[in-house]
Amino acid sequence: MANTRGKSFIGRFGVHIAVLIFVAIWTIPTLGILVTSLRDKDQITVSGWWTALTSSTQTVAGRLPGASAQVERDGTFVIEGNIFESGSGQVGAFGTRVQAPTQYAAGETAELNDGVTMQLNEDGSFVLTSPQAFEGDRGQRVYYSVLQPPSFTTENYNTVLFSEGIGRSFLNSLTVTVPATVIPILIAAFAAYALAWMRFPGRALLIAAIIGLLVVPLQMSLIPLLKLYNGVGAFFGVPAKTYLGIWLAHTGFGLPFAIYLLRSYIAGLPREIMESARIDGASDFEIFVKIVLPLSFPVLASFAIFQFLWVWNDLLVAMVFLGSGSDQLVLTGKLNALLGSRGGDWEILATSAFVTIIVPLIVFFSLQRYFVRGLLAGSVKGG
Amino acid sequence: MGSQIFSAILVIIVGVGGCVAYFWGANKLLDLAFPSRGVAGRAAIDNLRRQGIVRPWLFVGPALLILTVYLIYPVVDTLRLSFMDRAGQNFVGLANYQWAVGDREFRTSILNNFLWLAVVPAACTFLGLIIAVLTDKIWWGNIAKSLVFMPLAISFVGASVIWKFIYEYRAEGQTQIGILNAFIQYLGGTPQVWISIPFWNNFFLMVILIWIQTGFAMVILSSALRGIPEETIEAAVIDGANPFQIFWRIMVPQIWGTIAVVWTTITILVLKVFDIVLTMTNGQWNSQVLANLMFDWMFRGGGDFGRGAAIAVVIMLAVVPIMIWNIRQATRESGEGH
């Protein structure tokens, strides 16, 4: 198939370019967040993240020293000094009016009113001269652009993890995700085996029901379960929003897909193995534990990845079944809250977003093969 | 915090241990109640038969219980609640549905949902197909696929932040830090507040879902394309077909089934789209959709369960045809198969 198209050089070249464009569109957005999260807080607001590797310019307003700093030299009055307190920096341009903050290039001499001249050099040193004595304590207003070398920092991560509460939410997400991934696997595996290899009345109906439940929107479950949880909480005098509640909810919502995926895999295991084990006197329980479970490892891994990603990335279930206090707010919920409270603070938002997506990305890239296999089994076979 | 980690670990141990104990214990109990070893021939056969009747239900029991509590009962109860008042106490007939038909926000949501349904599945499938075909031809195709596939692992909320940064707006003439407005300004255009332009903002939100889901379509379609017999394409080449004819007349018709699967899967996802709208606009500027409206009514003013349930039922109704088609397809397959 590879040689049917793009035989000409131009055609092949075109394919490479087209794929490159697609890849760029699909990676640049994430790259933007990553780069932003590593940039200095002040640089984020003054220049686009794509310029992170070049120096950025920032316009600063300042005031030169007042009359007390002047010295008389050959009949002219001079004020000298350096605008950088630390003594280092790079000036790109300067000006004296806010309307034209970069009127003069660094090193140029600006002619101001009454014969006053001003020179601001690249290294920040300035010379202000005047034929008459300077008066007043308020010095000359000056605007200048500072070239800032690219600077990267991990400070944003410190901030969000330890003072914005992302670290705590990270733990909460783990607390929700791990049990909600592990519990459904066992329950589904037993059910899947029964539906695949045991004969009992109502089996076909059950399979049909599970395929039907696969597509039931979550929205259909929310209100009755919310009522149920509130009722149970009130009856036993316990909080309605608990981790146990969300573990079970995620288990319930994940089960149809788990049973469906596992059943189609387990049903495809070779019949001979089961039958020879049965002839050897193995019971269903033994067959399941000793033969089916080990053979099903790939599909169990597939489902585990799916469920992990699904639960970790979920916002809706967490918002309904968990509270919004810091002890229960998961990463997605926290990120949503930050979008409201820290709307324009991109150093916080970008860094928090990256923290929330890093775990799924690691899981995804390291276990991609199982993920793809599950995806194919889960959607193509079933129709 | 430490106690939280401890209790989570405890739950895993108790949960898994409990599951194992249940399955093992129930199985053991069954063997004890109807022993098949060490009893006379006739009784052993009877007991084996009884075991065969009970055991499947021991295996499916826990799953069945959870499915009933978390899916089957809620579906029935949501239907019932959609005919009740806001607290779910009194029967109000069709009042909630009548309210919905007359409500401006609901009608906007329905229209927007149709818009999403018309655009997103088509765009994902089309882009996924194109990328699958193109990446098949180059040596770094697998890396490219992996990168296009990556957003599938990112949460809708995370993706919303990522794209909100792309749409970030600063007044004209200022340095734009959102890449889209920077590009527009570079070309000499006027920067826009993309997500608050009524009607068109829907498309800027859809882009996020398309960005996430195209990888899914690509992977499934790519595997289907690999299943196309080489001979059909070779024959077309010999007959002098050009690349576009091969693509549209030879390849696409052979994977129609898979395209339908991808399309319906994304369609269901689109019906449930919630996180993106909540985080980007929360339904403002005429970008509301059903799932977000339903969530809103669950809690608005203390919560109106009747209206919330009615909106959920509307979403469900849209899914029912796909559900029936799936069940039919599956029962036909198992009828023909083993």
PDB file of C-alpha atoms in Angstrom, chain A residues 153-356:
ATOM      1  CA  THR A 153      12.476  28.556  36.518  1.00  0.00           C
ATOM      2  CA  THR A 154      10.760  25.804  38.440  1.00  0.00           C
ATOM      3  CA  GLU A 155       9.409  28.328  40.890  1.00  0.00           C
ATOM      4  CA  ASN A 156       5.914  28.092  39.431  1.00  0.00           C
ATOM      5  CA  TYR A 157       5.832  24.418  40.342  1.00  0.00           C
ATOM      6  CA  ASN A 158       6.824  25.244  43.893  1.00  0.00           C
ATOM      7  CA  THR A 159       4.040  27.781  44.064  1.00  0.00           C
ATOM      8  CA  VAL A 160       1.220  25.635  42.726  1.00  0.00           C
ATOM      9  CA  LEU A 161       2.232  22.436  44.487  1.00  0.00           C
ATOM     10  CA  PHE A 162       2.691  23.883  47.939  1.00  0.00           C
ATOM     11  CA  SER A 163       0.760  27.132  48.200  1.00  0.00           C
ATOM     12  CA  GLU A 164      -2.036  26.838  45.642  1.00  0.00           C
ATOM     13  CA  GLY A 165      -3.195  23.436  46.882  1.00  0.00           C
ATOM     14  CA  ILE A 166      -2.404  21.470  43.732  1.00  0.00           C
ATOM     15  CA  GLY A 167      -0.165  19.126  45.692  1.00  0.00           C
ATOM     16  CA  ARG A 168      -3.025  18.228  47.996  1.00  0.00           C
ATOM     17  CA  SER A 169      -5.403  17.759  45.072  1.00  0.00           C
ATOM     18  CA  PHE A 170      -2.845  15.504  43.430  1.00  0.00           C
ATOM     19  CA  LEU A 171      -3.047  13.221  46.448  1.00  0.00           C
ATOM     20  CA  ASN A 172      -6.845  13.377  46.386  1.00  0.00           C
ATOM     21  CA  SER A 173      -6.853  12.373  42.716  1.00  0.00           C
ATOM     22  CA  LEU A 174      -4.620   9.407  43.491  1.00  0.00           C
ATOM     23  CA  THR A 175      -6.900   8.465  46.382  1.00  0.00           C
ATOM     24  CA  VAL A 176      -9.894   8.425  44.062  1.00  0.00           C
ATOM     25  CA  THR A 177      -8.220   6.814  41.081  1.00  0.00           C
ATOM     26  CA  VAL A 178      -6.327   3.809  42.376  1.00  0.00           C
ATOM     27  CA  PRO A 179      -9.164   2.017  44.225  1.00  0.00           C
ATOM     28  CA  ALA A 180     -11.641   3.008  41.489  1.00  0.00           C
ATOM     29  CA  THR A 181      -9.383   1.286  38.984  1.00  0.00           C
ATOM     30  CA  VAL A 182      -8.604  -1.851  40.962  1.00  0.00           C
ATOM     31  CA  ILE A 183     -12.049  -2.711  42.347  1.00  0.00           C
ATOM     32  CA  PRO A 184     -13.940  -3.068  39.037  1.00  0.00           C
ATOM     33  CA  ILE A 185     -11.348  -5.357  37.479  1.00  0.00           C
ATOM     34  CA  LEU A 186     -11.978  -8.362  39.714  1.00  0.00           C
ATOM     35  CA  ILE A 187     -15.744  -7.962  39.743  1.00  0.00           C
ATOM     36  CA  ALA A 188     -15.835  -7.608  35.978  1.00  0.00           C
ATOM     37  CA  ALA A 189     -13.467 -10.486  35.329  1.00  0.00           C
ATOM     38  CA  PHE A 190     -15.632 -13.012  37.172  1.00  0.00           C
ATOM     39  CA  ALA A 191     -18.766 -11.759  35.466  1.00  0.00           C
ATOM     40  CA  ALA A 192     -17.051 -11.788  32.082  1.00  0.00           C
ATOM     41  CA  TYR A 193     -15.933 -15.384  32.522  1.00  0.00           C
ATOM     42  CA  ALA A 194     -19.428 -16.473  33.505  1.00  0.00           C
ATOM     43  CA  LEU A 195     -20.932 -14.688  30.519  1.00  0.00           C
ATOM     44  CA  ALA A 196     -18.377 -16.161  28.153  1.00  0.00           C
ATOM     45  CA  TRP A 197     -18.039 -19.786  29.258  1.00  0.00           C
ATOM     46  CA  MET A 198     -20.877 -20.806  31.562  1.00  0.00           C
ATOM     47  CA  ARG A 199     -24.358 -21.787  30.398  1.00  0.00           C
ATOM     48  CA  PHE A 200     -27.249 -20.426  32.378  1.00  0.00           C
ATOM     49  CA  PRO A 201     -30.715 -19.090  31.622  1.00  0.00           C
ATOM     50  CA  GLY A 202     -30.831 -15.355  30.960  1.00  0.00           C
ATOM     51  CA  ARG A 203     -27.242 -15.199  29.774  1.00  0.00           C
ATOM     52  CA  ALA A 204     -28.049 -13.759  26.349  1.00  0.00           C
ATOM     53  CA  LEU A 205     -30.356 -11.220  27.945  1.00  0.00           C
ATOM     54  CA  LEU A 206     -27.617 -10.139  30.363  1.00  0.00           C
ATOM     55  CA  ILE A 207     -25.127  -9.685  27.556  1.00  0.00           C
ATOM     56  CA  ALA A 208     -27.620  -7.593  25.614  1.00  0.00           C
ATOM     57  CA  ALA A 209     -28.328  -5.530  28.723  1.00  0.00           C
ATOM     58  CA  ILE A 210     -24.642  -4.832  29.262  1.00  0.00           C
ATOM     59  CA  ILE A 211     -24.201  -3.739  25.661  1.00  0.00           C
ATOM     60  CA  GLY A 212     -27.193  -1.457  26.139  1.00  0.00           C
ATOM     61  CA  LEU A 213     -25.798  -0.018  29.370  1.00  0.00           C
ATOM     62  CA  LEU A 214     -22.515   0.765  27.578  1.00  0.00           C
ATOM     63  CA  VAL A 215     -24.011   3.836  25.983  1.00  0.00           C
ATOM     64  CA  VAL A 216     -26.300   5.061  28.764  1.00  0.00           C
ATOM     65  CA  PRO A 217     -25.290   8.666  29.441  1.00  0.00           C
ATOM     66  CA  LEU A 218     -23.881   9.320  32.885  1.00  0.00           C
ATOM     67  CA  GLN A 219     -26.414  12.127  33.198  1.00  0.00           C
ATOM     68  CA  MET A 220     -29.172   9.557  33.634  1.00  0.00           C
ATOM     69  CA  SER A 221     -27.567   8.298  36.848  1.00  0.00           C
ATOM     70  CA  LEU A 222     -26.616  11.505  38.586  1.00  0.00           C
ATOM     71  CA  ILE A 223     -29.835  12.745  40.170  1.00  0.00           C
ATOM     72  CA  PRO A 224     -31.123   9.445  41.614  1.00  0.00           C
ATOM     73  CA  LEU A 225     -27.681   8.587  42.963  1.00  0.00           C
ATOM     74  CA  LEU A 226     -27.301  12.026  44.490  1.00  0.00           C
ATOM     75  CA  LYS A 227     -30.659  11.539  46.203  1.00  0.00           C
ATOM     76  CA  LEU A 228     -29.701   8.030  47.256  1.00  0.00           C
ATOM     77  CA  TYR A 229     -26.376   9.181  48.712  1.00  0.00           C
ATOM     78  CA  ASN A 230     -28.024  12.059  50.556  1.00  0.00           C
ATOM     79  CA  GLY A 231     -30.632   9.656  51.893  1.00  0.00           C
ATOM     80  CA  VAL A 232     -28.084   7.095  53.042  1.00  0.00           C
ATOM     81  CA  GLY A 233     -25.961   9.839  54.595  1.00  0.00           C
ATOM     82  CA  ALA A 234     -28.902  11.287  56.499  1.00  0.00           C
ATOM     83  CA  PHE A 235     -30.122   7.876  57.612  1.00  0.00           C
ATOM     84  CA  PHE A 236     -26.824   6.772  59.088  1.00  0.00           C
ATOM     85  CA  GLY A 237     -25.775  10.255  60.153  1.00  0.00           C
ATOM     86  CA  VAL A 238     -22.644  10.201  57.998  1.00  0.00           C
ATOM     87  CA  PRO A 239     -21.473  12.647  55.305  1.00  0.00           C
ATOM     88  CA  ALA A 240     -23.059  12.040  51.895  1.00  0.00           C
ATOM     89  CA  LYS A 241     -19.872  12.902  50.030  1.00  0.00           C
ATOM     90  CA  THR A 242     -17.218  10.323  50.746  1.00  0.00           C
ATOM     91  CA  TYR A 243     -14.399   8.600  48.948  1.00  0.00           C
ATOM     92  CA  LEU A 244     -16.202   5.291  49.377  1.00  0.00           C
ATOM     93  CA  GLY A 245     -19.158   6.767  47.507  1.00  0.00           C
ATOM     94  CA  ILE A 246     -17.097   7.876  44.524  1.00  0.00           C
ATOM     95  CA  TRP A 247     -15.148   4.594  44.391  1.00  0.00           C
ATOM     96  CA  LEU A 248     -18.386   2.678  44.085  1.00  0.00           C
ATOM     97  CA  ALA A 249     -19.825   5.179  41.598  1.00  0.00           C
ATOM     98  CA  HIS A 250     -16.805   4.887  39.327  1.00  0.00           C
ATOM     99  CA  THR A 251     -16.947   1.115  39.689  1.00  0.00           C
ATOM    100  CA  GLY A 252     -20.570   1.121  38.593  1.00  0.00           C
ATOM    101  CA  PHE A 253     -20.010   3.440  35.646  1.00  0.00           C
ATOM    102  CA  GLY A 254     -16.948   1.498  34.500  1.00  0.00           C
ATOM    103  CA  LEU A 255     -18.437  -1.986  34.808  1.00  0.00           C
ATOM    104  CA  PRO A 256     -20.364  -2.248  31.510  1.00  0.00           C
ATOM    105  CA  PHE A 257     -17.265  -1.448  29.484  1.00  0.00           C
ATOM    106  CA  ALA A 258     -15.106  -3.674  31.682  1.00  0.00           C
ATOM    107  CA  ILE A 259     -17.439  -6.668  31.336  1.00  0.00           C
ATOM    108  CA  TYR A 260     -17.898  -6.067  27.630  1.00  0.00           C
ATOM    109  CA  LEU A 261     -14.180  -5.751  26.923  1.00  0.00           C
ATOM    110  CA  LEU A 262     -13.166  -8.676  29.118  1.00  0.00           C
ATOM    111  CA  ARG A 263     -15.967 -10.920  27.889  1.00  0.00           C
ATOM    112  CA  SER A 264     -15.108 -10.492  24.224  1.00  0.00           C
ATOM    113  CA  TYR A 265     -11.489 -11.337  25.007  1.00  0.00           C
ATOM    114  CA  ILE A 266     -12.182 -14.260  27.324  1.00  0.00           C
ATOM    115  CA  ALA A 267     -14.728 -15.706  24.894  1.00  0.00           C
ATOM    116  CA  GLY A 268     -11.973 -15.783  22.302  1.00  0.00           C
ATOM    117  CA  LEU A 269      -9.661 -17.967  24.389  1.00  0.00           C
ATOM    118  CA  PRO A 270      -9.203 -21.436  22.892  1.00  0.00           C
ATOM    119  CA  ARG A 271     -11.957 -23.844  23.881  1.00  0.00           C
ATOM    120  CA  GLU A 272      -9.549 -26.807  24.010  1.00  0.00           C
ATOM    121  CA  ILE A 273      -7.671 -25.417  27.006  1.00  0.00           C
ATOM    122  CA  MET A 274     -10.872 -25.074  29.023  1.00  0.00           C
ATOM    123  CA  GLU A 275     -12.143 -28.478  28.074  1.00  0.00           C
ATOM    124  CA  SER A 276      -8.962 -30.360  28.802  1.00  0.00           C
ATOM    125  CA  ALA A 277      -8.786 -28.650  32.196  1.00  0.00           C
ATOM    126  CA  ARG A 278     -12.379 -29.631  32.867  1.00  0.00           C
ATOM    127  CA  ILE A 279     -11.674 -33.255  31.942  1.00  0.00           C
ATOM    128  CA  ASP A 280      -8.775 -33.165  34.394  1.00  0.00           C
ATOM    129  CA  GLY A 281     -11.372 -32.382  37.068  1.00  0.00           C
ATOM    130  CA  ALA A 282     -10.821 -28.632  37.420  1.00  0.00           C
ATOM    131  CA  SER A 283     -13.840 -26.653  38.609  1.00  0.00           C
ATOM    132  CA  ASP A 284     -14.941 -23.391  37.024  1.00  0.00           C
ATOM    133  CA  PHE A 285     -13.331 -21.491  39.852  1.00  0.00           C
ATOM    134  CA  GLU A 286     -10.000 -23.220  39.308  1.00  0.00           C
ATOM    135  CA  ILE A 287     -10.179 -22.758  35.544  1.00  0.00           C
ATOM    136  CA  PHE A 288     -10.851 -19.071  36.027  1.00  0.00           C
ATOM    137  CA  VAL A 289      -8.094 -18.440  38.544  1.00  0.00           C
ATOM    138  CA  LYS A 290      -5.412 -20.691  37.067  1.00  0.00           C
ATOM    139  CA  ILE A 291      -6.054 -20.414  33.345  1.00  0.00           C
ATOM    140  CA  VAL A 292      -8.302 -17.541  32.376  1.00  0.00           C
ATOM    141  CA  LEU A 293      -6.865 -14.813  34.608  1.00  0.00           C
ATOM    142  CA  PRO A 294      -3.218 -15.312  33.586  1.00  0.00           C
ATOM    143  CA  LEU A 295      -4.144 -15.570  29.906  1.00  0.00           C
ATOM    144  CA  SER A 296      -6.236 -12.414  30.126  1.00  0.00           C
ATOM    145  CA  PHE A 297      -3.437 -10.224  31.396  1.00  0.00           C
ATOM    146  CA  PRO A 298      -3.255  -8.042  28.254  1.00  0.00           C
ATOM    147  CA  VAL A 299      -6.946  -7.189  28.318  1.00  0.00           C
ATOM    148  CA  LEU A 300      -6.910  -6.598  32.071  1.00  0.00           C
ATOM    149  CA  ALA A 301      -4.053  -4.157  31.529  1.00  0.00           C
ATOM    150  CA  SER A 302      -5.989  -2.469  28.728  1.00  0.00           C
ATOM    151  CA  PHE A 303      -9.005  -1.972  30.916  1.00  0.00           C
ATOM    152  CA  ALA A 304      -6.918  -0.788  33.848  1.00  0.00           C
ATOM    153  CA  ILE A 305      -5.379   1.936  31.682  1.00  0.00           C
ATOM    154  CA  PHE A 306      -8.776   2.998  30.365  1.00  0.00           C
ATOM    155  CA  GLN A 307     -10.325   3.170  33.775  1.00  0.00           C
ATOM    156  CA  PHE A 308      -7.312   4.940  35.246  1.00  0.00           C
ATOM    157  CA  LEU A 309      -7.371   7.635  32.566  1.00  0.00           C
ATOM    158  CA  TRP A 310     -11.126   7.942  32.763  1.00  0.00           C
ATOM    159  CA  VAL A 311     -11.250   8.374  36.516  1.00  0.00           C
ATOM    160  CA  TRP A 312      -8.203  10.623  36.701  1.00  0.00           C
ATOM    161  CA  ASN A 313      -9.595  12.906  33.982  1.00  0.00           C
ATOM    162  CA  ASP A 314     -13.178  12.903  35.224  1.00  0.00           C
ATOM    163  CA  LEU A 315     -14.701  16.139  36.427  1.00  0.00           C
ATOM    164  CA  LEU A 316     -18.452  15.484  36.426  1.00  0.00           C
ATOM    165  CA  VAL A 317     -18.580  12.516  38.814  1.00  0.00           C
ATOM    166  CA  ALA A 318     -16.143  14.192  41.192  1.00  0.00           C
ATOM    167  CA  MET A 319     -18.186  17.402  41.232  1.00  0.00           C
ATOM    168  CA  VAL A 320     -21.374  15.542  42.068  1.00  0.00           C
ATOM    169  CA  PHE A 321     -20.143  12.930  44.531  1.00  0.00           C
ATOM    170  CA  LEU A 322     -17.221  14.651  46.259  1.00  0.00           C
ATOM    171  CA  GLY A 323     -17.160  17.872  48.262  1.00  0.00           C
ATOM    172  CA  SER A 324     -15.260  20.997  47.256  1.00  0.00           C
ATOM    173  CA  GLY A 325     -13.164  21.235  50.411  1.00  0.00           C
ATOM    174  CA  SER A 326      -9.402  20.888  50.097  1.00  0.00           C
ATOM    175  CA  ASP A 327      -9.557  17.386  51.541  1.00  0.00           C
ATOM    176  CA  GLN A 328     -11.731  16.133  48.655  1.00  0.00           C
ATOM    177  CA  LEU A 329     -11.094  18.416  45.681  1.00  0.00           C
ATOM    178  CA  VAL A 330      -9.452  16.406  42.888  1.00  0.00           C
ATOM    179  CA  LEU A 331      -7.090  17.867  40.290  1.00  0.00           C
ATOM    180  CA  THR A 332      -9.685  18.441  37.579  1.00  0.00           C
ATOM    181  CA  GLY A 333     -11.992  20.155  40.053  1.00  0.00           C
ATOM    182  CA  LYS A 334      -9.138  22.231  41.430  1.00  0.00           C
ATOM    183  CA  LEU A 335      -8.125  23.297  37.932  1.00  0.00           C
ATOM    184  CA  ASN A 336     -11.703  24.290  37.193  1.00  0.00           C
ATOM    185  CA  ALA A 337     -11.817  26.318  40.404  1.00  0.00           C
ATOM    186  CA  LEU A 338      -8.517  28.022  39.544  1.00  0.00           C
ATOM    187  CA  LEU A 339      -9.897  28.983  36.134  1.00  0.00           C
ATOM    188  CA  GLY A 340     -12.519  30.948  38.008  1.00  0.00           C
ATOM    189  CA  SER A 341     -10.374  32.452  40.756  1.00  0.00           C
ATOM    190  CA  ARG A 342      -7.017  32.924  38.997  1.00  0.00           C
ATOM    191  CA  GLY A 343      -8.413  33.613  35.504  1.00  0.00           C
ATOM    192  CA  GLY A 344      -5.503  35.593  34.051  1.00  0.00           C
ATOM    193  CA  ASP A 345      -2.605  34.206  36.071  1.00  0.00           C
ATOM    194  CA  TRP A 346      -1.140  32.010  33.419  1.00  0.00           C
ATOM    195  CA  GLU A 347       1.876  31.009  35.473  1.00  0.00           C
ATOM    196  CA  ILE A 348      -0.551  29.363  37.933  1.00  0.00           C
ATOM    197  CA  LEU A 349      -2.966  27.958  35.337  1.00  0.00           C
ATOM    198  CA  ALA A 350      -0.357  26.592  32.945  1.00  0.00           C
ATOM    199  CA  THR A 351       1.635  24.963  35.710  1.00  0.00           C
ATOM    200  CA  SER A 352      -1.438  23.475  37.371  1.00  0.00           C
ATOM    201  CA  ALA A 353      -2.671  22.189  34.025  1.00  0.00           C
ATOM    202  CA  PHE A 354       0.644  20.548  33.362  1.00  0.00           C
ATOM    203  CA  VAL A 355       0.646  18.889  36.766  1.00  0.00           C
ATOM    204  CA  THR A 356      -2.818  17.464  36.090  1.00  0.00           C
TER     205      THR A 356
END
